Amino acid sequence: MKKRLLTPLFAVTALAVHAQSVTVTGRVLGAQGEALPGATVLERGTTNGTATGANGDFSLSVAPTATITVQAIGFAAQQIPLNGRTRLDVRLVTSATDLGDVVVTGSRVTEGRSNVLTTAPVDVISAREIKAFAQTDVSQVLTYAAPSFQSSRQSISDGTDFVDPASLRGLGPDQVLVLVNGKRRHNSALVNINGTIGRGSVGTDLNVIPTASIKRIEVLRDGAAALYGSDAIAGVINIQLKDDSTGVSSSALYGQTTQRDGKTEQVDFNVGIGLNKRGFLDLSGQFLNRAYTDRGFTDQAPLIYLGNNGGNYPASATTEQSRRDLKAQDDALVAQNGFDRNDLRVGQSATRNFGGFLNGGYRLGGGYELYVSGGASYRTGRGSGFNRLPNQATQSDLNLFPNGFLPFINTTIYDQSAIVGVRNNFAGFAVDLSNTFGRNELAYNVDNSVNASLPQDANLVGVNPTSFYAGRLAFLQNTTNLGFSRRFIEVGPLANLNVAFGGEFRYDNFLIGKGEYASYINGGRTVNGGPAASGSQVFPGYQPQDEVNKGRTNVAGYLDLESDITDKLLIHAAGRAERYSDFGGNVSGQVGLRYSIVDAVALRGSLGNGFRAPSLQQRYFTNTSTQFVSGVANQVLTVNNDNPIVRNSYAAGGTGQQGFGVEPLRQEKSTNYGVGVTGKAGGFTLTADAYLIDIKDRIVLSAQFTRTNPTVNAILGTLPVSRVQFFANAVNTRTKGVDVVLNERLPLGDKSRLVLTAAANFNQTVVTNFNSSSATVNNDQTAGTSNLQNTLFDRAQRTRLESGNPRSKIALSAAYTFGIFGIEGRSVRFGEIKTADADPARAFLDQTFSAKWITDLTLSAQVAKQVGLIIGVNNLFNVYPDQLIVNPRNNATNFSVDPNLSYNSGLDNSNRGRFLYSANQFGFNGAYYFARVNITL
């Protein structure tokens, strides 16, 4: 009986729902009659909408009384009431003022401006561009799409293998600010202490954000500390999450290199949900599985089993024949034991990432709008260290690993973020109250390794550990913002004036958690009277004395003014005052203007000062590790800036803990200058912007101070360490450059169009001053590389800072569509980079790596309205960087006993001939083929 009553009820309900909506179909064309795929069709006042297909067609279910909004980049939007129609064929006209993407980054005006109408340069990378090629994470997308941005995956560099260091305009990872939906995003927990780009810096992990959740990325190429606060010296990256999607879209990608490694599997999705015409909810997720790559070469150590530490000939092998005989015996053991001389894994790490994001808004009534966004990701990674040969007794346990071992660092990165806010209008002001929370944690585990200092015996096999929990780093940030903005019309002589002001309160916290006991303990084992290496090999665990749990607060206020003084002149001014609880305050200001010479051409420029607060990681990171230098074990102490070793003064023969007399870390301060020109005509746009950035008191991580310097020996005293390094405000730098971007959209008929882009960045950074505040460092008269000034900032660090990233990058791209088919090509020229040895006497190891072009190509087909296919190749011509110089004496078949000709692996940087590429231009994976399917429902 109930079923009989429910059936007509369902039928009536279905008829009512059907009566409340109609299906509208149609086609969107450009000014020349060309189809416009990707144009947006929305039911005005709702989040109900769709995008046009390859032929510009669409279908959308709407209310019978709806007004339809149709818009596409480069064309004027149209509002079309249905008035009973169910078919709309729309022809958009080229807009005289909307030739660029509308951006919101770099200003607090109530309405966005085209990126050719702003006072500062802004790049816009759309969701379509993100999906056009095979880059699967945000940092790699930006590296190829925005010439001023640079990031490359590192190899055998501990945590930096898993968190890509990135730079904007040639500056450091911590000198660019990242926003999500205009709100500050938290940094990574990792401080980069290895010899890679960004050494000593703390960046933001862009790769935890699923690309499926991104509507567009805006890259502001201008100092913006006066607008957004600390870190924005080089510029700002603002990731705008999707907020206008409807239905379900998903994609799946598979690819691998021509060497049959680096296999990548990615699946992502996005779901847009309308909330009763009062709001929206956008859900996105991503799974990414990326395998390792290996571009290591054959180990050139002469002896694997019978040699001294590092594979050298023993002192007893004094003739060429004795060395040949010993080598033959060792080769027999290599064959017998199946030892592979390709014993090092050089390339990208393996990683697996699960991530999800949401973005939503809801009108509550009374003018209130609630918004929320955030996400979580869980990423695991696995990367190798340097292998241990069976003849390296101080680092091995031959009972556990008779053929040596290749240790692995396994990381687990947890990242969570949430933005919650409410907006309304009061007294004509738009008021925005929000709270932004973020946390990043990196946990280390080591496996296929040993603690060589523990007692060794065949009976301990299965007892001595081969895997270790080595500790964790965590960073937390919580930011509360209250902002007011209002656009005034006809204010005195001004046609309009946009006023924005507000305040911010931020709390930061940094934590180091210790590893398990076996990961750091010295078990007391000795080898030939000397100590064996303590702690887990490749990454000793954080010790109890390394543990940190430190926090700080920041209070800030800002004022932002912008006005179209005349029809031709736009002026923008901003100021910001901040005060940190741990080092004091700072005031920043900026002024920018844009002047239209004629309708199609304008000049723009900016002048401002900025700052970057020392991160908590730089202030408080500390650890002790065993590092081998020329086969000798060294206990290396990385000590935080507050430690007496750094802070106390030094007096010859003095008592108590002696120190280097270095001042507390203070903020880096910058002055930014910019001038540019913009132009537009038809579908063509041009921007060219020059910049100059002076930075005072840049924070660097010193090289390792050694006991060979008498002052260092006195400072370290009886501490069980042989080397020490620390952070200091050591140098001033000047960065100058120019960015050029040209775009052309060419309709070629009813079914085809061509989009051309050329973009370039040219930059140069030079160290203008060494400005140590320590008399102990500055007055040291020690000769050679152990001189304290040289160690604080040596020539290797200087070259990495000045020339470690490409000094130029040029990107050329073309995208052609014809009906359902498309072809897109892109070629990026990565400029030259340089490396240098820390010791001037070894300048023969300095090397310049020449510029290279990397070409990507994709073919696409919209095989059905809901299904699109893309196949393509990255690095089409299989280009690799120049190889590192290898000295002829670094050769396993060098049997000479002449000390000037004999085997010597220390005469080059190839690590016994195995590590032959630098990662800092574009990596060294070679050609990569992929296929992607996109589905929209």
PDB file of N, CA and C in Angstrom, residues 720-804:
ATOM      1  N   PRO A 720      82.336  17.094  21.806  1.00  0.00           N
ATOM      2  CA  PRO A 720      82.638  15.931  20.951  1.00  0.00           C
ATOM      3  C   PRO A 720      82.257  16.166  19.493  1.00  0.00           C
ATOM      4  N   VAL A 721      82.662  17.300  18.947  1.00  0.00           N
ATOM      5  CA  VAL A 721      82.398  17.635  17.545  1.00  0.00           C
ATOM      6  C   VAL A 721      83.684  18.180  16.944  1.00  0.00           C
ATOM      7  N   SER A 722      83.817  18.014  15.624  1.00  0.00           N
ATOM      8  CA  SER A 722      85.013  18.507  14.943  1.00  0.00           C
ATOM      9  C   SER A 722      84.723  19.676  14.027  1.00  0.00           C
ATOM     10  N   ARG A 723      83.439  19.931  13.744  1.00  0.00           N
ATOM     11  CA  ARG A 723      83.061  21.018  12.850  1.00  0.00           C
ATOM     12  C   ARG A 723      81.772  21.659  13.351  1.00  0.00           C
ATOM     13  N   VAL A 724      81.542  22.928  12.958  1.00  0.00           N
ATOM     14  CA  VAL A 724      80.337  23.628  13.362  1.00  0.00           C
ATOM     15  C   VAL A 724      79.910  24.569  12.241  1.00  0.00           C
ATOM     16  N   GLN A 725      78.595  24.749  12.087  1.00  0.00           N
ATOM     17  CA  GLN A 725      78.047  25.704  11.123  1.00  0.00           C
ATOM     18  C   GLN A 725      76.816  26.362  11.737  1.00  0.00           C
ATOM     19  N   PHE A 726      76.471  27.579  11.257  1.00  0.00           N
ATOM     20  CA  PHE A 726      75.352  28.319  11.843  1.00  0.00           C
ATOM     21  C   PHE A 726      74.841  29.361  10.849  1.00  0.00           C
ATOM     22  N   PHE A 727      73.692  29.972  11.180  1.00  0.00           N
ATOM     23  CA  PHE A 727      73.075  31.001  10.356  1.00  0.00           C
ATOM     24  C   PHE A 727      73.543  32.381  10.802  1.00  0.00           C
ATOM     25  N   ALA A 728      73.676  33.304   9.822  1.00  0.00           N
ATOM     26  CA  ALA A 728      74.067  34.673  10.134  1.00  0.00           C
ATOM     27  C   ALA A 728      73.631  35.598   9.000  1.00  0.00           C
ATOM     28  N   ASN A 729      73.377  36.880   9.348  1.00  0.00           N
ATOM     29  CA  ASN A 729      73.108  37.909   8.333  1.00  0.00           C
ATOM     30  C   ASN A 729      74.441  38.345   7.741  1.00  0.00           C
ATOM     31  N   ALA A 730      74.903  37.682   6.703  1.00  0.00           N
ATOM     32  CA  ALA A 730      76.301  37.806   6.304  1.00  0.00           C
ATOM     33  C   ALA A 730      76.559  38.650   5.063  1.00  0.00           C
ATOM     34  N   VAL A 731      75.571  38.826   4.163  1.00  0.00           N
ATOM     35  CA  VAL A 731      75.881  39.491   2.897  1.00  0.00           C
ATOM     36  C   VAL A 731      74.754  40.428   2.472  1.00  0.00           C
ATOM     37  N   ASN A 732      75.115  41.372   1.608  1.00  0.00           N
ATOM     38  CA  ASN A 732      74.153  42.194   0.881  1.00  0.00           C
ATOM     39  C   ASN A 732      74.207  41.782  -0.585  1.00  0.00           C
ATOM     40  N   THR A 733      73.061  41.843  -1.280  1.00  0.00           N
ATOM     41  CA  THR A 733      73.030  41.463  -2.688  1.00  0.00           C
ATOM     42  C   THR A 733      72.247  42.479  -3.500  1.00  0.00           C
ATOM     43  N   ARG A 734      72.511  42.487  -4.790  1.00  0.00           N
ATOM     44  CA  ARG A 734      71.731  43.276  -5.755  1.00  0.00           C
ATOM     45  C   ARG A 734      71.296  42.350  -6.880  1.00  0.00           C
ATOM     46  N   THR A 735      69.988  42.340  -7.156  1.00  0.00           N
ATOM     47  CA  THR A 735      69.422  41.551  -8.248  1.00  0.00           C
ATOM     48  C   THR A 735      68.769  42.496  -9.242  1.00  0.00           C
ATOM     49  N   LYS A 736      69.109  42.334 -10.503  1.00  0.00           N
ATOM     50  CA  LYS A 736      68.490  43.152 -11.542  1.00  0.00           C
ATOM     51  C   LYS A 736      68.116  42.262 -12.710  1.00  0.00           C
ATOM     52  N   GLY A 737      67.104  42.695 -13.445  1.00  0.00           N
ATOM     53  CA  GLY A 737      66.668  41.877 -14.558  1.00  0.00           C
ATOM     54  C   GLY A 737      65.528  42.505 -15.317  1.00  0.00           C
ATOM     55  N   VAL A 738      65.014  41.754 -16.286  1.00  0.00           N
ATOM     56  CA  VAL A 738      63.889  42.207 -17.106  1.00  0.00           C
ATOM     57  C   VAL A 738      63.018  41.009 -17.447  1.00  0.00           C
ATOM     58  N   ASP A 739      61.703  41.204 -17.428  1.00  0.00           N
ATOM     59  CA  ASP A 739      60.719  40.206 -17.839  1.00  0.00           C
ATOM     60  C   ASP A 739      59.983  40.723 -19.067  1.00  0.00           C
ATOM     61  N   VAL A 740      59.803  39.872 -20.065  1.00  0.00           N
ATOM     62  CA  VAL A 740      59.071  40.230 -21.279  1.00  0.00           C
ATOM     63  C   VAL A 740      58.060  39.127 -21.574  1.00  0.00           C
ATOM     64  N   VAL A 741      56.815  39.512 -21.838  1.00  0.00           N
ATOM     65  CA  VAL A 741      55.763  38.551 -22.169  1.00  0.00           C
ATOM     66  C   VAL A 741      54.975  39.090 -23.361  1.00  0.00           C
ATOM     67  N   LEU A 742      54.830  38.288 -24.414  1.00  0.00           N
ATOM     68  CA  LEU A 742      54.041  38.635 -25.593  1.00  0.00           C
ATOM     69  C   LEU A 742      53.034  37.532 -25.854  1.00  0.00           C
ATOM     70  N   ASN A 743      51.793  37.917 -26.149  1.00  0.00           N
ATOM     71  CA  ASN A 743      50.734  36.959 -26.475  1.00  0.00           C
ATOM     72  C   ASN A 743      50.011  37.411 -27.726  1.00  0.00           C
ATOM     73  N   GLU A 744      49.633  36.459 -28.546  1.00  0.00           N
ATOM     74  CA  GLU A 744      48.856  36.756 -29.757  1.00  0.00           C
ATOM     75  C   GLU A 744      47.813  35.674 -29.952  1.00  0.00           C
ATOM     76  N   ARG A 745      46.550  36.102 -30.115  1.00  0.00           N
ATOM     77  CA  ARG A 745      45.455  35.174 -30.405  1.00  0.00           C
ATOM     78  C   ARG A 745      45.003  35.424 -31.836  1.00  0.00           C
ATOM     79  N   LEU A 746      45.047  34.383 -32.662  1.00  0.00           N
ATOM     80  CA  LEU A 746      44.746  34.528 -34.089  1.00  0.00           C
ATOM     81  C   LEU A 746      43.616  33.590 -34.480  1.00  0.00           C
ATOM     82  N   PRO A 747      42.395  34.100 -34.701  1.00  0.00           N
ATOM     83  CA  PRO A 747      41.342  33.245 -35.255  1.00  0.00           C
ATOM     84  C   PRO A 747      41.647  32.957 -36.712  1.00  0.00           C
ATOM     85  N   LEU A 748      41.585  31.674 -37.094  1.00  0.00           N
ATOM     86  CA  LEU A 748      41.953  31.263 -38.451  1.00  0.00           C
ATOM     87  C   LEU A 748      40.783  30.684 -39.216  1.00  0.00           C
ATOM     88  N   GLY A 749      39.586  30.983 -38.775  1.00  0.00           N
ATOM     89  CA  GLY A 749      38.411  30.454 -39.455  1.00  0.00           C
ATOM     90  C   GLY A 749      37.369  30.023 -38.456  1.00  0.00           C
ATOM     91  N   ASP A 750      36.339  29.381 -38.981  1.00  0.00           N
ATOM     92  CA  ASP A 750      35.215  28.994 -38.145  1.00  0.00           C
ATOM     93  C   ASP A 750      35.581  27.962 -37.105  1.00  0.00           C
ATOM     94  N   LYS A 751      36.541  27.091 -37.423  1.00  0.00           N
ATOM     95  CA  LYS A 751      36.839  25.973 -36.541  1.00  0.00           C
ATOM     96  C   LYS A 751      38.247  25.991 -35.963  1.00  0.00           C
ATOM     97  N   SER A 752      39.027  27.001 -36.261  1.00  0.00           N
ATOM     98  CA  SER A 752      40.418  26.936 -35.829  1.00  0.00           C
ATOM     99  C   SER A 752      40.900  28.267 -35.300  1.00  0.00           C
ATOM    100  N   ARG A 753      41.909  28.195 -34.450  1.00  0.00           N
ATOM    101  CA  ARG A 753      42.579  29.388 -33.951  1.00  0.00           C
ATOM    102  C   ARG A 753      43.983  29.019 -33.527  1.00  0.00           C
ATOM    103  N   LEU A 754      44.818  30.034 -33.426  1.00  0.00           N
ATOM    104  CA  LEU A 754      46.217  29.860 -33.066  1.00  0.00           C
ATOM    105  C   LEU A 754      46.554  30.851 -31.961  1.00  0.00           C
ATOM    106  N   VAL A 755      47.155  30.347 -30.889  1.00  0.00           N
ATOM    107  CA  VAL A 755      47.599  31.197 -29.779  1.00  0.00           C
ATOM    108  C   VAL A 755      49.111  31.093 -29.677  1.00  0.00           C
ATOM    109  N   LEU A 756      49.790  32.223 -29.752  1.00  0.00           N
ATOM    110  CA  LEU A 756      51.248  32.273 -29.696  1.00  0.00           C
ATOM    111  C   LEU A 756      51.688  33.025 -28.449  1.00  0.00           C
ATOM    112  N   THR A 757      52.718  32.530 -27.801  1.00  0.00           N
ATOM    113  CA  THR A 757      53.248  33.184 -26.605  1.00  0.00           C
ATOM    114  C   THR A 757      54.767  33.145 -26.643  1.00  0.00           C
ATOM    115  N   ALA A 758      55.358  34.267 -26.297  1.00  0.00           N
ATOM    116  CA  ALA A 758      56.804  34.335 -26.092  1.00  0.00           C
ATOM    117  C   ALA A 758      57.041  35.060 -24.774  1.00  0.00           C
ATOM    118  N   ALA A 759      57.837  34.470 -23.916  1.00  0.00           N
ATOM    119  CA  ALA A 759      58.102  35.066 -22.609  1.00  0.00           C
ATOM    120  C   ALA A 759      59.555  34.820 -22.240  1.00  0.00           C
ATOM    121  N   ALA A 760      60.135  35.759 -21.511  1.00  0.00           N
ATOM    122  CA  ALA A 760      61.547  35.623 -21.155  1.00  0.00           C
ATOM    123  C   ALA A 760      61.826  36.347 -19.850  1.00  0.00           C
ATOM    124  N   ASN A 761      62.795  35.831 -19.130  1.00  0.00           N
ATOM    125  CA  ASN A 761      63.338  36.483 -17.939  1.00  0.00           C
ATOM    126  C   ASN A 761      64.855  36.488 -18.045  1.00  0.00           C
ATOM    127  N   PHE A 762      65.453  37.636 -17.809  1.00  0.00           N
ATOM    128  CA  PHE A 762      66.907  37.776 -17.743  1.00  0.00           C
ATOM    129  C   PHE A 762      67.229  38.398 -16.391  1.00  0.00           C
ATOM    130  N   ASN A 763      68.085  37.754 -15.604  1.00  0.00           N
ATOM    131  CA  ASN A 763      68.360  38.273 -14.266  1.00  0.00           C
ATOM    132  C   ASN A 763      69.819  38.071 -13.898  1.00  0.00           C
ATOM    133  N   GLN A 764      70.275  38.881 -12.975  1.00  0.00           N
ATOM    134  CA  GLN A 764      71.638  38.774 -12.466  1.00  0.00           C
ATOM    135  C   GLN A 764      71.636  39.165 -10.995  1.00  0.00           C
ATOM    136  N   THR A 765      72.198  38.307 -10.169  1.00  0.00           N
ATOM    137  CA  THR A 765      72.378  38.597  -8.747  1.00  0.00           C
ATOM    138  C   THR A 765      73.871  38.668  -8.452  1.00  0.00           C
ATOM    139  N   VAL A 766      74.286  39.703  -7.742  1.00  0.00           N
ATOM    140  CA  VAL A 766      75.687  39.834  -7.335  1.00  0.00           C
ATOM    141  C   VAL A 766      75.729  40.140  -5.842  1.00  0.00           C
ATOM    142  N   VAL A 767      76.730  39.599  -5.187  1.00  0.00           N
ATOM    143  CA  VAL A 767      76.971  39.921  -3.776  1.00  0.00           C
ATOM    144  C   VAL A 767      77.732  41.239  -3.738  1.00  0.00           C
ATOM    145  N   THR A 768      77.138  42.240  -3.121  1.00  0.00           N
ATOM    146  CA  THR A 768      77.743  43.581  -3.105  1.00  0.00           C
ATOM    147  C   THR A 768      78.572  43.847  -1.860  1.00  0.00           C
ATOM    148  N   ASN A 769      78.342  43.054  -0.804  1.00  0.00           N
ATOM    149  CA  ASN A 769      79.079  43.341   0.420  1.00  0.00           C
ATOM    150  C   ASN A 769      79.039  42.137   1.353  1.00  0.00           C
ATOM    151  N   PHE A 770      80.156  41.881   1.996  1.00  0.00           N
ATOM    152  CA  PHE A 770      80.226  40.919   3.092  1.00  0.00           C
ATOM    153  C   PHE A 770      80.171  41.733   4.374  1.00  0.00           C
ATOM    154  N   ASN A 771      79.177  41.522   5.195  1.00  0.00           N
ATOM    155  CA  ASN A 771      78.947  42.443   6.304  1.00  0.00           C
ATOM    156  C   ASN A 771      78.818  41.737   7.651  1.00  0.00           C
ATOM    157  N   SER A 772      79.739  40.847   7.917  1.00  0.00           N
ATOM    158  CA  SER A 772      79.731  40.187   9.219  1.00  0.00           C
ATOM    159  C   SER A 772      79.904  41.226  10.319  1.00  0.00           C
ATOM    160  N   SER A 773      79.145  41.069  11.387  1.00  0.00           N
ATOM    161  CA  SER A 773      79.234  41.971  12.534  1.00  0.00           C
ATOM    162  C   SER A 773      80.206  41.462  13.588  1.00  0.00           C
ATOM    163  N   SER A 774      80.833  40.317  13.349  1.00  0.00           N
ATOM    164  CA  SER A 774      81.686  39.693  14.353  1.00  0.00           C
ATOM    165  C   SER A 774      83.138  40.133  14.191  1.00  0.00           C
ATOM    166  N   ALA A 775      83.694  40.729  15.213  1.00  0.00           N
ATOM    167  CA  ALA A 775      85.114  41.098  15.178  1.00  0.00           C
ATOM    168  C   ALA A 775      85.985  39.851  15.136  1.00  0.00           C
ATOM    169  N   THR A 776      85.541  38.791  15.791  1.00  0.00           N
ATOM    170  CA  THR A 776      86.305  37.535  15.770  1.00  0.00           C
ATOM    171  C   THR A 776      86.434  37.005  14.349  1.00  0.00           C
ATOM    172  N   VAL A 777      85.340  37.046  13.608  1.00  0.00           N
ATOM    173  CA  VAL A 777      85.370  36.586  12.219  1.00  0.00           C
ATOM    174  C   VAL A 777      86.147  37.557  11.342  1.00  0.00           C
ATOM    175  N   ASN A 778      85.852  38.833  11.475  1.00  0.00           N
ATOM    176  CA  ASN A 778      86.435  39.826  10.566  1.00  0.00           C
ATOM    177  C   ASN A 778      87.939  39.996  10.751  1.00  0.00           C
ATOM    178  N   ASN A 779      88.441  39.791  11.966  1.00  0.00           N
ATOM    179  CA  ASN A 779      89.853  40.050  12.239  1.00  0.00           C
ATOM    180  C   ASN A 779      90.728  38.800  12.171  1.00  0.00           C
ATOM    181  N   ASP A 780      90.149  37.684  11.774  1.00  0.00           N
ATOM    182  CA  ASP A 780      90.940  36.447  11.728  1.00  0.00           C
ATOM    183  C   ASP A 780      92.018  36.533  10.646  1.00  0.00           C
ATOM    184  N   GLN A 781      93.241  36.214  11.013  1.00  0.00           N
ATOM    185  CA  GLN A 781      94.372  36.315  10.088  1.00  0.00           C
ATOM    186  C   GLN A 781      94.821  34.948   9.574  1.00  0.00           C
ATOM    187  N   THR A 782      94.063  33.904   9.880  1.00  0.00           N
ATOM    188  CA  THR A 782      94.449  32.569   9.421  1.00  0.00           C
ATOM    189  C   THR A 782      94.464  32.512   7.896  1.00  0.00           C
ATOM    190  N   ALA A 783      95.514  31.929   7.346  1.00  0.00           N
ATOM    191  CA  ALA A 783      95.621  31.815   5.893  1.00  0.00           C
ATOM    192  C   ALA A 783      94.878  30.578   5.406  1.00  0.00           C
ATOM    193  N   GLY A 784      94.410  30.625   4.137  1.00  0.00           N
ATOM    194  CA  GLY A 784      93.784  29.454   3.525  1.00  0.00           C
ATOM    195  C   GLY A 784      92.291  29.395   3.733  1.00  0.00           C
ATOM    196  N   THR A 785      91.741  28.244   3.398  1.00  0.00           N
ATOM    197  CA  THR A 785      90.287  28.088   3.408  1.00  0.00           C
ATOM    198  C   THR A 785      89.696  28.032   4.810  1.00  0.00           C
ATOM    199  N   SER A 786      90.514  27.776   5.837  1.00  0.00           N
ATOM    200  CA  SER A 786      89.970  27.746   7.197  1.00  0.00           C
ATOM    201  C   SER A 786      89.856  29.131   7.811  1.00  0.00           C
ATOM    202  N   ASN A 787      90.213  30.171   7.047  1.00  0.00           N
ATOM    203  CA  ASN A 787      89.998  31.544   7.502  1.00  0.00           C
ATOM    204  C   ASN A 787      88.514  31.745   7.804  1.00  0.00           C
ATOM    205  N   LEU A 788      88.206  32.420   8.904  1.00  0.00           N
ATOM    206  CA  LEU A 788      86.825  32.499   9.361  1.00  0.00           C
ATOM    207  C   LEU A 788      85.927  33.266   8.393  1.00  0.00           C
ATOM    208  N   GLN A 789      86.444  34.333   7.795  1.00  0.00           N
ATOM    209  CA  GLN A 789      85.624  35.064   6.823  1.00  0.00           C
ATOM    210  C   GLN A 789      85.305  34.176   5.627  1.00  0.00           C
ATOM    211  N   ASN A 790      86.306  33.470   5.131  1.00  0.00           N
ATOM    212  CA  ASN A 790      86.086  32.587   3.992  1.00  0.00           C
ATOM    213  C   ASN A 790      85.064  31.501   4.330  1.00  0.00           C
ATOM    214  N   THR A 791      85.124  30.970   5.545  1.00  0.00           N
ATOM    215  CA  THR A 791      84.221  29.888   5.923  1.00  0.00           C
ATOM    216  C   THR A 791      82.792  30.388   6.096  1.00  0.00           C
ATOM    217  N   LEU A 792      82.651  31.588   6.657  1.00  0.00           N
ATOM    218  CA  LEU A 792      81.306  32.116   6.863  1.00  0.00           C
ATOM    219  C   LEU A 792      80.559  32.239   5.538  1.00  0.00           C
ATOM    220  N   PHE A 793      81.271  32.680   4.496  1.00  0.00           N
ATOM    221  CA  PHE A 793      80.641  32.786   3.177  1.00  0.00           C
ATOM    222  C   PHE A 793      81.713  32.552   2.127  1.00  0.00           C
ATOM    223  N   ASP A 794      81.885  31.294   1.723  1.00  0.00           N
ATOM    224  CA  ASP A 794      82.978  30.947   0.822  1.00  0.00           C
ATOM    225  C   ASP A 794      82.558  31.103  -0.636  1.00  0.00           C
ATOM    226  N   ARG A 795      83.507  30.853  -1.527  1.00  0.00           N
ATOM    227  CA  ARG A 795      83.248  31.097  -2.942  1.00  0.00           C
ATOM    228  C   ARG A 795      82.255  30.093  -3.539  1.00  0.00           C
ATOM    229  N   ALA A 796      82.133  28.907  -2.940  1.00  0.00           N
ATOM    230  CA  ALA A 796      81.119  27.965  -3.410  1.00  0.00           C
ATOM    231  C   ALA A 796      79.722  28.507  -3.120  1.00  0.00           C
ATOM    232  N   GLN A 797      79.536  29.047  -1.910  1.00  0.00           N
ATOM    233  CA  GLN A 797      78.241  29.627  -1.564  1.00  0.00           C
ATOM    234  C   GLN A 797      77.942  30.858  -2.417  1.00  0.00           C
ATOM    235  N   ARG A 798      78.961  31.673  -2.634  1.00  0.00           N
ATOM    236  CA  ARG A 798      78.768  32.888  -3.425  1.00  0.00           C
ATOM    237  C   ARG A 798      78.324  32.536  -4.848  1.00  0.00           C
ATOM    238  N   THR A 799      78.985  31.579  -5.452  1.00  0.00           N
ATOM    239  CA  THR A 799      78.627  31.194  -6.814  1.00  0.00           C
ATOM    240  C   THR A 799      77.241  30.582  -6.862  1.00  0.00           C
ATOM    241  N   ARG A 800      76.887  29.799  -5.856  1.00  0.00           N
ATOM    242  CA  ARG A 800      75.542  29.216  -5.816  1.00  0.00           C
ATOM    243  C   ARG A 800      74.492  30.318  -5.728  1.00  0.00           C
ATOM    244  N   LEU A 801      74.762  31.346  -4.933  1.00  0.00           N
ATOM    245  CA  LEU A 801      73.813  32.444  -4.770  1.00  0.00           C
ATOM    246  C   LEU A 801      73.716  33.287  -6.037  1.00  0.00           C
ATOM    247  N   GLU A 802      74.856  33.516  -6.691  1.00  0.00           N
ATOM    248  CA  GLU A 802      74.883  34.403  -7.851  1.00  0.00           C
ATOM    249  C   GLU A 802      74.527  33.697  -9.156  1.00  0.00           C
ATOM    250  N   SER A 803      74.939  32.441  -9.310  1.00  0.00           N
ATOM    251  CA  SER A 803      74.819  31.779 -10.619  1.00  0.00           C
ATOM    252  C   SER A 803      74.314  30.353 -10.535  1.00  0.00           C
ATOM    253  N   GLY A 804      73.787  29.939  -9.392  1.00  0.00           N
ATOM    254  CA  GLY A 804      73.310  28.565  -9.250  1.00  0.00           C
ATOM    255  C   GLY A 804      72.019  28.304  -9.998  1.00  0.00           C
TER     256      GLY A 804
END
